[in-house]
């Protein structure tokens, strides 16, 4: 199984860094996960699934029309939310097959999964 992970474009913001940490946490020996920053070189035909580090303020390229055009399973990582409101940015969550919410206390369902906020290892 082969997937693509699409992070936001590198910027001085926590969304990009959180996305990078999530990618590193999701890598596995059980499947191939290739990394992209933005969608410029991404073609979904080569993959079985795609994961978006989705945040509307830094992913303007990731619009409804574009997401709808992708015919493989789509997963969104929601990196920022408010208490009792995982869709604080009015994300059209119906565009995605699954949502990974960066909140280990998130109540899970068929499509929504709690995902602990990954942290980098630090050397002292």
PDB file of C-alpha atoms in Angstrom:
ATOM      1  CA  UNK A   1       0.000   0.000   0.000  1.00  0.00           C
ATOM      2  CA  UNK A   2       1.301   3.427  -0.952  1.00  0.00           C
ATOM      3  CA  UNK A   3       0.116   6.791   0.313  1.00  0.00           C
ATOM      4  CA  UNK A   4       0.933  10.451  -0.074  1.00  0.00           C
ATOM      5  CA  UNK A   5       1.217  12.947   2.751  1.00  0.00           C
ATOM      6  CA  UNK A   6       0.621  16.554   1.716  1.00  0.00           C
ATOM      7  CA  UNK A   7       1.859  19.145   4.167  1.00  0.00           C
ATOM      8  CA  UNK A   8       1.412  22.889   3.883  1.00  0.00           C
ATOM      9  CA  UNK A   9       4.161  24.880   2.196  1.00  0.00           C
ATOM     10  CA  UNK A  10       7.106  25.545   4.507  1.00  0.00           C
ATOM     11  CA  UNK A  11       6.493  28.734   6.460  1.00  0.00           C
ATOM     12  CA  UNK A  12       7.180  30.196   9.842  1.00  0.00           C
ATOM     13  CA  UNK A  13       4.077  28.719  11.416  1.00  0.00           C
ATOM     14  CA  UNK A  14       3.058  25.903  13.701  1.00  0.00           C
ATOM     15  CA  UNK A  15       0.786  24.314  11.065  1.00  0.00           C
ATOM     16  CA  UNK A  16       3.753  23.337   8.908  1.00  0.00           C
ATOM     17  CA  UNK A  17       5.767  22.083  11.893  1.00  0.00           C
ATOM     18  CA  UNK A  18       2.812  20.122  13.282  1.00  0.00           C
ATOM     19  CA  UNK A  19       2.312  18.596   9.848  1.00  0.00           C
ATOM     20  CA  UNK A  20       5.945  17.544   9.663  1.00  0.00           C
ATOM     21  CA  UNK A  21       5.764  15.942  13.119  1.00  0.00           C
ATOM     22  CA  UNK A  22       2.575  14.079  12.130  1.00  0.00           C
ATOM     23  CA  UNK A  23       4.226  12.766   8.969  1.00  0.00           C
ATOM     24  CA  UNK A  24       7.169  11.437  10.976  1.00  0.00           C
ATOM     25  CA  UNK A  25       4.792   9.808  13.479  1.00  0.00           C
ATOM     26  CA  UNK A  26       2.732   8.142  10.736  1.00  0.00           C
ATOM     27  CA  UNK A  27       5.632   6.607   8.813  1.00  0.00           C
ATOM     28  CA  UNK A  28       5.525   2.839   9.062  1.00  0.00           C
ATOM     29  CA  UNK A  29       7.119  -0.314   7.738  1.00  0.00           C
ATOM     30  CA  UNK A  30       3.603  -1.524   6.839  1.00  0.00           C
ATOM     31  CA  UNK A  31       3.080   0.948   3.974  1.00  0.00           C
ATOM     32  CA  UNK A  32       4.931   3.516   1.892  1.00  0.00           C
ATOM     33  CA  UNK A  33       4.180   7.148   2.731  1.00  0.00           C
ATOM     34  CA  UNK A  34       5.671   9.788   0.448  1.00  0.00           C
ATOM     35  CA  UNK A  35       5.961  13.420   1.556  1.00  0.00           C
ATOM     36  CA  UNK A  36       4.919  16.544  -0.375  1.00  0.00           C
ATOM     37  CA  UNK A  37       4.841  20.227   0.494  1.00  0.00           C
ATOM     38  CA  UNK A  38       1.869  21.537  -1.443  1.00  0.00           C
ATOM     39  CA  UNK A  39       0.359  19.864  -4.472  1.00  0.00           C
ATOM     40  CA  UNK A  40       2.623  21.004  -7.305  1.00  0.00           C
ATOM     41  CA  UNK A  41       4.144  17.559  -7.957  1.00  0.00           C
ATOM     42  CA  UNK A  42       1.316  15.425  -6.577  1.00  0.00           C
ATOM     43  CA  UNK A  43      -0.680  13.090  -8.824  1.00  0.00           C
ATOM     44  CA  UNK A  44      -3.174  10.907  -6.972  1.00  0.00           C
ATOM     45  CA  UNK A  45      -3.103   8.227  -9.684  1.00  0.00           C
ATOM     46  CA  UNK A  46       0.091   6.833  -8.131  1.00  0.00           C
ATOM     47  CA  UNK A  47      -1.366   6.314  -4.643  1.00  0.00           C
ATOM     48  CA  UNK A  48      -3.853   4.232  -2.671  1.00  0.00           C
ATOM     49  CA  UNK A  49      -4.682   7.053  -0.222  1.00  0.00           C
ATOM     50  CA  UNK A  50      -3.725  10.642   0.567  1.00  0.00           C
ATOM     51  CA  UNK A  51      -3.343  12.456   3.887  1.00  0.00           C
ATOM     52  CA  UNK A  52      -3.701  16.241   3.995  1.00  0.00           C
ATOM     53  CA  UNK A  53      -2.332  18.394   6.780  1.00  0.00           C
ATOM     54  CA  UNK A  54      -5.366  20.572   6.321  1.00  0.00           C
ATOM     55  CA  UNK A  55      -5.692  24.109   7.631  1.00  0.00           C
ATOM     56  CA  UNK A  56      -7.575  26.682   5.549  1.00  0.00           C
ATOM     57  CA  UNK A  57      -5.297  29.611   6.397  1.00  0.00           C
ATOM     58  CA  UNK A  58      -2.202  27.975   4.866  1.00  0.00           C
ATOM     59  CA  UNK A  59      -3.774  25.548   2.396  1.00  0.00           C
ATOM     60  CA  UNK A  60      -5.697  27.845   0.056  1.00  0.00           C
ATOM     61  CA  UNK A  61      -4.625  25.534  -2.801  1.00  0.00           C
ATOM     62  CA  UNK A  62      -6.515  22.730  -1.091  1.00  0.00           C
ATOM     63  CA  UNK A  63      -9.996  23.874  -2.088  1.00  0.00           C
ATOM     64  CA  UNK A  64     -13.295  22.006  -2.380  1.00  0.00           C
ATOM     65  CA  UNK A  65     -13.037  21.512  -6.133  1.00  0.00           C
ATOM     66  CA  UNK A  66      -9.503  20.126  -5.899  1.00  0.00           C
ATOM     67  CA  UNK A  67     -10.261  17.774  -2.995  1.00  0.00           C
ATOM     68  CA  UNK A  68     -13.463  16.535  -4.677  1.00  0.00           C
ATOM     69  CA  UNK A  69     -11.501  15.663  -7.819  1.00  0.00           C
ATOM     70  CA  UNK A  70      -9.345  13.130  -5.958  1.00  0.00           C
ATOM     71  CA  UNK A  71     -10.923   9.674  -6.181  1.00  0.00           C
ATOM     72  CA  UNK A  72      -8.787   7.757  -3.664  1.00  0.00           C
ATOM     73  CA  UNK A  73      -9.497   7.747   0.097  1.00  0.00           C
ATOM     74  CA  UNK A  74      -8.737  11.162   1.593  1.00  0.00           C
ATOM     75  CA  UNK A  75      -7.672  11.743   5.185  1.00  0.00           C
ATOM     76  CA  UNK A  76      -7.459  15.173   6.818  1.00  0.00           C
ATOM     77  CA  UNK A  77      -5.357  15.962   9.836  1.00  0.00           C
ATOM     78  CA  UNK A  78      -7.034  18.716  11.828  1.00  0.00           C
ATOM     79  CA  UNK A  79      -4.232  20.442  13.722  1.00  0.00           C
ATOM     80  CA  UNK A  80      -6.139  23.240  15.433  1.00  0.00           C
ATOM     81  CA  UNK A  81      -9.504  23.163  17.104  1.00  0.00           C
ATOM     82  CA  UNK A  82     -11.354  24.779  19.954  1.00  0.00           C
ATOM     83  CA  UNK A  83     -12.766  22.920  22.929  1.00  0.00           C
ATOM     84  CA  UNK A  84     -16.015  21.256  21.830  1.00  0.00           C
ATOM     85  CA  UNK A  85     -15.508  22.386  18.216  1.00  0.00           C
ATOM     86  CA  UNK A  86     -13.169  20.261  16.088  1.00  0.00           C
ATOM     87  CA  UNK A  87     -14.250  22.132  12.969  1.00  0.00           C
ATOM     88  CA  UNK A  88     -13.371  25.629  14.147  1.00  0.00           C
ATOM     89  CA  UNK A  89     -12.608  26.788  10.610  1.00  0.00           C
ATOM     90  CA  UNK A  90     -15.859  25.487   9.102  1.00  0.00           C
ATOM     91  CA  UNK A  91     -14.000  22.710   7.333  1.00  0.00           C
ATOM     92  CA  UNK A  92     -16.212  20.797   4.957  1.00  0.00           C
ATOM     93  CA  UNK A  93     -15.403  17.519   6.649  1.00  0.00           C
ATOM     94  CA  UNK A  94     -17.637  15.623   4.223  1.00  0.00           C
ATOM     95  CA  UNK A  95     -14.898  16.050   1.593  1.00  0.00           C
ATOM     96  CA  UNK A  96     -12.704  13.618   3.509  1.00  0.00           C
ATOM     97  CA  UNK A  97     -13.198   9.918   4.176  1.00  0.00           C
ATOM     98  CA  UNK A  98     -11.464  10.117   7.558  1.00  0.00           C
ATOM     99  CA  UNK A  99     -10.385  12.813   9.992  1.00  0.00           C
ATOM    100  CA  UNK A 100      -7.453  12.619  12.394  1.00  0.00           C
ATOM    101  CA  UNK A 101      -8.023  15.166  15.147  1.00  0.00           C
ATOM    102  CA  UNK A 102      -4.885  16.230  17.033  1.00  0.00           C
ATOM    103  CA  UNK A 103      -6.566  15.795  20.370  1.00  0.00           C
ATOM    104  CA  UNK A 104      -6.163  12.525  22.294  1.00  0.00           C
ATOM    105  CA  UNK A 105      -9.465  13.195  24.121  1.00  0.00           C
ATOM    106  CA  UNK A 106     -11.462  13.406  20.873  1.00  0.00           C
ATOM    107  CA  UNK A 107     -14.483  11.116  20.862  1.00  0.00           C
ATOM    108  CA  UNK A 108     -13.998   8.672  17.990  1.00  0.00           C
ATOM    109  CA  UNK A 109     -16.477   7.435  15.410  1.00  0.00           C
ATOM    110  CA  UNK A 110     -16.390   5.528  12.106  1.00  0.00           C
ATOM    111  CA  UNK A 111     -14.655   8.460  10.389  1.00  0.00           C
ATOM    112  CA  UNK A 112     -13.140  10.502  13.206  1.00  0.00           C
ATOM    113  CA  UNK A 113     -10.052   9.388  15.113  1.00  0.00           C
ATOM    114  CA  UNK A 114      -8.166  10.904  18.015  1.00  0.00           C
ATOM    115  CA  UNK A 115      -4.494  11.434  17.318  1.00  0.00           C
ATOM    116  CA  UNK A 116      -2.095  12.479  20.057  1.00  0.00           C
ATOM    117  CA  UNK A 117       0.003  15.528  19.242  1.00  0.00           C
ATOM    118  CA  UNK A 118       3.391  14.095  18.239  1.00  0.00           C
ATOM    119  CA  UNK A 119       6.481  15.652  19.743  1.00  0.00           C
ATOM    120  CA  UNK A 120      10.013  15.735  18.457  1.00  0.00           C
ATOM    121  CA  UNK A 121      12.702  13.856  20.379  1.00  0.00           C
ATOM    122  CA  UNK A 122      15.122  16.164  22.078  1.00  0.00           C
ATOM    123  CA  UNK A 123      18.724  15.443  22.943  1.00  0.00           C
ATOM    124  CA  UNK A 124      19.988  16.984  26.161  1.00  0.00           C
TER     125      UNK A 124
END
